[in-house]
Amino acid sequence: MPVVLGIETSCDETGVGIVADGVLLGDALATSMDEHARFGGVVPEIAARAHLHAVTPMVRHALDRAGIGFGDIDAVAATAGPGLATAVQVGLAAGKAYALALGVPLYGVHHLAGHAAVDTLEHGPLPDRCVALIVSGGHTSLLLLGDLARDPVIHLGDTADDAAGEAFDKVARLLGLPYPGGPAIDRIAQDGNPDAITFPRPMTSPHDPPYQFSFSGLKTAVARWIEKHGDQPVPVADVAASFQEAVADTLTQKAMAACRDHHADTLLLVGGVAANSRVRHLAEQRAANAGVRLRVPSPRLCTDNGAMIAAVGDLLVRANVAPDRLDLSADPSAVLRGALLKDHSV
Ligand code: KG4
Ligand code: ZN
């Protein structure tokens, strides 16, 4: 079975994974998260430099963990977008260098396809058709997926402004919690009351587009609430829990509506925000009530990692999809149309 090396460097995680025939053989992850914490968000140049330092050692770690050598690699997959321009460049350049040096094909893959594909490593092949909710720091999309390696991805709805993860990060900042905000809110919300404050559920009125999202107004609603109660200490746990509840409720309502309206019996919930304990729990409850099968990767595979990119490469190789040329360029703002960043058929 062909062995695929996957490289992910779109944000602040340097991830490397090795996959063959739907099985994760080994992976390794380095993060520059701590270096960004004092700036309250990812600084692209710092991330890019950290990738440069980490990518080769991570490839060696992943190979060691898989118990294989360079000569065993049959194909290389690297994130070619979307992401921070300078960060994506490092991983894609590394991918090209390994492909050239090893004499194997290169696949420049779409980061978000990786978020979806990673679930195959834990739960087997995806069904012929499913609804996917991708919720990350940069994207929030409801999609209709067919064969991920071959079929175009259909967008049912995306976010009009902030992504769900971005809203977590910005609200955390308002609450004085550390970066990244999602895990910090998830932790502190355990001690709060989700019903303490009723924050808006954006885009959920009958006149709104059913599958579209908007989280910027929700973040503003939290800011206004904090301002209005400025004379008292902020009940951080209650605000965090109530905000988290509004996000989880909105995401899962819309995902369930998409499954119902499109007669999909499987919902795939992926991306960094899918690591959130309340989002996972509410999705489980609502999917069970609707008779929908929920697939969610374990939290460590929801946030950015190398296994997800190797998983896409593995699907592409097994589907006999033609690889990319080595002059492939990165696209930091690529829209998700399919597993490959550049569709060869057009
Ligand atoms: O998918 P991801 O690792 O990177 C992107 O592709 O953007 O997602 C990162 C986002 C960040 O905004 C982070 O705060 C959020 O996912 N996140 C979470 C949790 N873990 C990570 N949000 C809520 N709860 C979590 N436990
Ligand atoms: Zn991501």
Coordinates of C-alpha atoms and ligand atoms in Angstrom, one line a residue:
M1 CA 0.0 0.0 0.0
P2 CA 1.4 3.5 -0.9
V3 CA 2.7 5.4 2.1
V4 CA 1.9 9.1 2.1
L5 CA 3.8 11.8 4.0
G6 CA 1.6 14.8 4.9
I7 CA 2.9 18.3 5.9
E8 CA 0.7 21.0 7.5
T9 CA 2.0 24.5 8.1
S10 CA -1.0 26.8 7.4
C11 CA -1.1 28.5 10.9
D12 CA 1.0 28.0 14.0
E13 CA 1.2 24.2 14.1
T14 CA 3.9 22.3 12.2
G15 CA 2.3 19.0 11.7
V16 CA 3.6 15.9 9.9
G17 CA 1.7 12.7 9.4
I18 CA 2.3 9.4 7.7
V19 CA -0.7 7.4 6.4
A20 CA -1.1 4.3 4.3
D21 CA -4.5 2.8 3.3
G22 CA -6.5 4.8 5.8
V23 CA -4.2 4.0 8.7
L24 CA -2.2 6.6 10.6
L25 CA 1.3 5.1 10.9
G26 CA 2.9 8.0 12.9
D27 CA 2.7 11.7 13.3
A28 CA 4.5 14.6 15.0
L29 CA 3.4 18.1 16.0
A30 CA 5.3 21.3 17.0
T31 CA 3.6 24.5 17.8
S32 CA 4.7 28.1 18.1
M33 CA 1.5 29.0 20.1
D34 CA 3.5 30.2 23.1
E35 CA 5.4 32.6 21.0
H36 CA 2.2 34.3 19.8
A37 CA 0.4 34.4 23.2
R38 CA 1.8 37.7 24.3
F39 CA 0.5 39.3 21.0
G40 CA -3.0 37.8 21.6
G41 CA -3.0 36.2 18.1
V42 CA -0.8 34.5 15.6
V43 CA 2.0 36.7 14.1
P44 CA 2.6 35.3 10.6
E45 CA 6.4 36.0 10.4
I46 CA 7.0 34.3 13.8
A47 CA 4.9 31.3 12.7
A48 CA 6.7 31.0 9.4
R49 CA 10.1 31.1 11.1
A50 CA 9.0 28.5 13.6
H51 CA 7.8 26.2 10.8
L52 CA 11.2 26.5 9.1
H53 CA 12.9 25.3 12.3
A54 CA 10.4 22.6 13.1
V55 CA 9.5 21.0 9.7
T56 CA 12.6 18.8 9.2
P57 CA 12.7 17.5 12.8
M58 CA 9.0 16.8 12.7
V59 CA 9.4 14.8 9.5
R60 CA 12.1 12.7 11.2
H61 CA 10.0 12.2 14.3
A62 CA 7.0 11.1 12.3
L63 CA 9.1 8.6 10.3
D64 CA 10.6 7.3 13.6
R65 CA 7.2 6.8 15.1
A66 CA 6.0 5.0 12.0
G67 CA 9.1 2.9 12.1
I68 CA 9.9 3.6 8.4
G69 CA 12.6 5.5 6.4
F70 CA 12.6 8.1 3.6
G71 CA 12.8 5.3 1.1
D72 CA 9.4 3.9 2.1
I73 CA 7.5 7.1 1.2
D74 CA 5.5 6.8 -2.1
A75 CA 3.9 10.3 -2.2
V76 CA 4.0 13.7 -0.5
A77 CA 0.9 15.9 0.4
A78 CA 1.3 19.4 1.7
T79 CA -1.2 22.1 2.5
A80 CA -1.1 24.6 -0.4
G81 CA -3.8 26.9 1.2
P82 CA -5.7 28.5 2.7
G83 CA -3.7 29.9 5.6
L84 CA -1.1 32.5 6.5
A85 CA 0.8 33.2 3.2
T86 CA 4.3 32.9 4.7
A87 CA 3.4 29.9 6.8
V88 CA 1.8 27.9 4.0
Q89 CA 4.9 28.6 1.8
V90 CA 7.2 26.9 4.2
G91 CA 5.3 23.6 4.3
L92 CA 4.6 23.6 0.6
A93 CA 8.3 24.3 -0.2
A94 CA 9.3 21.5 2.1
G95 CA 6.8 19.1 0.5
K96 CA 8.2 20.0 -3.0
A97 CA 11.7 19.4 -1.8
Y98 CA 10.9 16.0 -0.3
A99 CA 8.9 15.0 -3.4
L100 CA 11.8 16.0 -5.7
A101 CA 14.5 14.4 -3.6
L102 CA 12.6 11.2 -3.2
G103 CA 11.3 11.1 -6.8
V104 CA 7.7 10.7 -5.7
P105 CA 4.5 12.7 -6.6
L106 CA 3.4 15.8 -4.8
Y107 CA -0.2 16.7 -3.9
G108 CA -0.9 20.3 -2.9
V109 CA -4.1 19.9 -0.8
H110 CA -6.7 22.1 0.6
H111 CA -6.4 22.5 4.4
L112 CA -10.1 22.2 5.0
A113 CA -10.3 19.0 3.0
G114 CA -7.8 17.7 5.6
H115 CA -10.1 18.6 8.4
A116 CA -12.8 16.4 6.8
A117 CA -10.4 13.6 5.7
V118 CA -8.8 13.1 9.1
D119 CA -12.0 11.4 10.4
T120 CA -11.4 8.5 8.1
L121 CA -8.3 7.6 10.2
E122 CA -10.5 6.9 13.2
H123 CA -13.9 6.0 11.8
G124 CA -13.2 4.4 8.4
P125 CA -14.2 5.6 4.9
L126 CA -16.7 8.4 4.6
P127 CA -20.2 7.5 3.4
D128 CA -21.1 8.2 -0.3
R129 CA -22.8 11.4 0.8
C130 CA -22.8 13.4 4.0
V131 CA -23.3 16.9 5.5
A132 CA -20.0 18.3 6.9
L133 CA -19.8 21.2 9.4
I134 CA -16.2 22.6 9.3
V135 CA -15.6 25.0 12.2
S136 CA -12.1 26.3 12.6
G137 CA -10.3 29.5 13.4
G138 CA -10.6 30.9 9.9
H139 CA -13.6 29.1 8.5
T140 CA -17.2 28.1 9.3
S141 CA -18.9 26.2 6.5
L142 CA -21.8 23.7 6.1
L143 CA -21.0 21.5 3.1
L144 CA -22.4 18.6 1.2
L145 CA -19.7 16.0 0.6
G146 CA -19.6 13.1 -1.9
D147 CA -16.4 11.3 -2.7
L148 CA -13.8 13.7 -1.1
A149 CA -11.0 12.7 -3.5
R150 CA -13.1 13.0 -6.7
D151 CA -16.3 15.0 -6.3
P152 CA -16.6 18.8 -6.0
V153 CA -17.6 20.1 -2.6
I154 CA -20.9 21.8 -2.4
H155 CA -21.2 24.8 -0.1
L156 CA -24.6 25.0 1.6
G157 CA -23.5 28.0 3.7
D158 CA -20.5 29.8 5.1
T159 CA -19.9 32.6 7.5
A160 CA -20.6 36.2 6.5
D161 CA -18.0 37.6 8.8
D162 CA -16.1 36.0 11.8
A163 CA -15.5 32.2 11.9
A164 CA -16.6 30.4 15.0
G165 CA -13.1 29.9 16.3
E166 CA -12.3 33.5 15.7
A167 CA -15.3 34.4 17.9
F168 CA -14.0 32.2 20.7
D169 CA -10.6 33.8 20.4
K170 CA -12.0 37.4 20.4
V171 CA -14.4 36.7 23.3
A172 CA -11.6 35.1 25.3
R173 CA -9.6 38.3 24.8
L174 CA -12.5 40.4 26.1
L175 CA -12.6 38.2 29.2
G176 CA -8.9 38.4 29.8
L177 CA -8.3 34.7 29.0
P178 CA -5.2 33.6 27.2
Y179 CA -4.7 32.8 23.5
P180 CA -5.9 30.5 22.0
G181 CA -9.3 31.4 23.4
G182 CA -11.3 28.3 22.4
P183 CA -9.7 25.9 24.9
A184 CA -9.6 28.6 27.6
I185 CA -13.3 29.3 27.2
D186 CA -14.1 25.6 27.1
R187 CA -12.2 25.1 30.4
I188 CA -13.6 28.0 32.4
A189 CA -17.2 27.4 31.1
Q190 CA -17.2 24.2 33.0
D191 CA -17.7 26.3 36.2
G192 CA -20.3 28.7 34.6
N193 CA -24.0 28.7 34.0
P194 CA -24.9 28.5 30.3
D195 CA -28.3 30.0 31.0
A196 CA -27.0 32.9 33.0
I197 CA -27.1 35.3 30.0
T198 CA -29.1 34.8 26.8
F199 CA -26.8 35.9 24.0
P200 CA -28.2 36.0 20.5
R201 CA -28.3 33.0 18.2
P202 CA -27.2 34.7 15.0
M203 CA -29.0 34.1 11.6
T204 CA -31.5 31.7 13.2
S205 CA -34.8 33.7 12.5
P206 CA -37.1 32.2 9.8
H207 CA -36.1 35.0 7.3
D208 CA -32.4 34.3 7.6
P209 CA -30.5 32.1 5.1
P210 CA -30.7 28.7 6.9
Y211 CA -27.1 27.5 6.5
Q212 CA -25.3 30.8 6.7
F213 CA -23.4 31.9 9.8
S214 CA -22.4 35.2 11.4
F215 CA -20.5 35.5 14.6
S216 CA -19.3 39.1 14.6
G217 CA -22.6 40.3 16.2
L218 CA -22.4 37.7 18.9
K219 CA -18.9 38.9 19.8
T220 CA -20.2 42.5 19.9
A221 CA -23.2 41.4 22.1
V222 CA -20.7 39.9 24.6
A223 CA -18.6 43.1 24.5
R224 CA -21.7 45.2 25.1
W225 CA -22.8 43.0 28.0
I226 CA -19.4 43.4 29.7
E227 CA -19.5 47.2 29.1
K228 CA -23.0 47.5 30.6
H229 CA -21.9 45.6 33.7
G230 CA -18.6 47.4 34.0
D231 CA -19.2 48.6 37.5
Q232 CA -19.2 45.0 38.8
P233 CA -16.5 42.3 38.5
V234 CA -17.2 40.3 35.3
P235 CA -18.6 36.8 36.0
V236 CA -16.1 35.3 33.6
A237 CA -17.3 31.7 33.9
D238 CA -21.0 32.6 33.3
V239 CA -20.2 34.8 30.3
A240 CA -17.9 32.1 28.8
A241 CA -20.5 29.4 29.4
S242 CA -23.4 31.5 28.0
F243 CA -21.4 32.5 24.9
Q244 CA -20.3 28.9 24.3
E245 CA -23.9 27.8 24.6
A246 CA -25.0 30.4 21.9
V247 CA -22.3 29.1 19.5
A248 CA -23.0 25.4 20.2
D249 CA -26.8 26.0 19.8
T250 CA -26.4 28.0 16.5
L251 CA -23.9 25.5 15.0
T252 CA -25.8 22.4 15.8
Q253 CA -29.3 23.8 14.9
K254 CA -28.1 24.7 11.4
A255 CA -26.2 21.5 10.9
M256 CA -29.2 19.4 11.9
A257 CA -31.4 21.5 9.5
A258 CA -28.9 20.9 6.7
C259 CA -29.1 17.1 7.4
R260 CA -32.9 17.1 7.4
D261 CA -33.3 19.3 4.3
H262 CA -30.7 17.3 2.3
H263 CA -31.8 13.9 3.5
A264 CA -28.3 13.2 4.8
D265 CA -28.0 10.4 7.5
T266 CA -24.4 11.4 8.5
L267 CA -23.1 14.6 9.9
L268 CA -19.3 15.1 10.0
L269 CA -18.2 17.7 12.6
V270 CA -14.6 18.8 12.2
G271 CA -12.1 21.6 12.7
G272 CA -10.6 23.2 15.8
V273 CA -14.0 24.2 17.3
A274 CA -15.2 20.6 17.0
A275 CA -12.8 19.9 19.9
N276 CA -15.2 22.0 22.1
S277 CA -16.8 19.8 24.8
R278 CA -20.2 21.6 24.6
V279 CA -20.3 21.6 20.8
R280 CA -19.6 17.9 20.8
H281 CA -22.1 17.1 23.5
L282 CA -25.0 19.1 21.9
A283 CA -24.2 17.7 18.5
E284 CA -24.4 14.2 19.9
Q285 CA -27.7 14.8 21.6
R286 CA -29.3 16.5 18.6
A287 CA -28.0 14.0 16.1
A288 CA -29.3 11.1 18.2
N289 CA -32.7 12.7 18.5
A290 CA -32.8 13.1 14.7
G291 CA -31.5 9.6 13.9
V292 CA -28.4 11.1 12.3
R293 CA -25.0 9.4 12.6
L294 CA -22.5 11.8 14.0
R295 CA -18.8 11.5 13.1
V296 CA -16.4 13.6 15.1
P297 CA -12.6 13.0 15.3
S298 CA -11.0 12.9 18.7
P299 CA -10.1 16.4 19.9
R300 CA -6.4 16.1 19.1
L301 CA -7.2 15.4 15.4
C302 CA -9.8 18.3 15.3
T303 CA -7.2 21.0 15.7
D304 CA -4.5 21.4 13.0
N305 CA -2.2 18.4 12.6
G306 CA -0.2 16.6 9.9
A307 CA -2.2 13.4 9.9
M308 CA -5.1 15.3 8.3
I309 CA -3.0 16.3 5.3
A310 CA -1.6 12.8 4.9
A311 CA -5.2 11.5 5.1
V312 CA -6.2 13.6 2.1
G313 CA -3.1 12.5 0.2
D314 CA -3.9 8.9 1.0
L315 CA -7.5 9.3 -0.4
L316 CA -6.1 11.0 -3.6
V317 CA -3.4 8.4 -4.2
R318 CA -5.9 5.6 -3.7
A319 CA -8.4 7.3 -6.1
N320 CA -5.6 7.5 -8.7
V321 CA -5.9 11.3 -9.0
A322 CA -3.1 12.9 -11.0
P323 CA -0.6 14.7 -8.8
D324 CA 0.5 18.4 -9.0
R325 CA 3.5 19.8 -10.8
L326 CA 6.3 21.1 -8.7
D327 CA 5.7 24.6 -9.8
L328 CA 2.3 24.6 -8.0
S329 CA 1.9 27.9 -6.1
A330 CA 0.2 28.4 -2.8
D331 CA -3.1 30.2 -2.5
P332 CA -3.6 31.7 1.0
S333 CA -7.3 32.4 0.4
A334 CA -8.3 29.3 -1.6
V335 CA -12.0 28.5 -1.4
L336 CA -12.8 24.8 -0.7
R337 CA -13.8 23.2 -4.0
G338 CA -12.2 19.8 -3.6
A339 CA -9.4 17.9 -2.0
L340 CA -6.7 19.3 -4.3
L341 CA -6.1 23.0 -4.1
K342 CA -6.0 23.3 -7.9
D343 CA -8.6 21.3 -9.8
H344 CA -6.8 19.6 -12.7
S345 CA -10.0 19.1 -14.6
V346 CA -10.6 22.8 -15.3
Ligands
KG4_1 O1 -8.7 24.1 12.9 P1 -7.9 24.9 13.7 O2 -6.8 24.2 14.6 O3 -7.1 25.9 12.9 C1 -7.6 26.6 11.8 O4 -7.7 25.9 10.7 O5 -8.1 27.7 12.0 O6 -8.8 25.8 14.6 C2 -8.3 26.7 15.6 C3 -9.5 27.3 16.3 C4 -9.0 28.4 17.2 O7 -9.9 29.5 17.0 C5 -9.3 27.8 18.6 O8 -9.6 28.8 19.5 C6 -10.4 26.9 18.3 O9 -10.2 26.3 17.1 N1 -10.5 25.8 19.3 C7 -11.5 25.7 20.1 C8 -11.2 24.6 21.0 N2 -10.0 24.1 20.7 C9 -9.6 24.9 19.6 N3 -12.7 26.4 20.3 C10 -13.5 26.0 21.2 N4 -13.3 25.0 22.1 C11 -12.2 24.3 22.0 N5 -11.9 23.3 22.9
ZN2 ZN -7.4 24.1 10.5

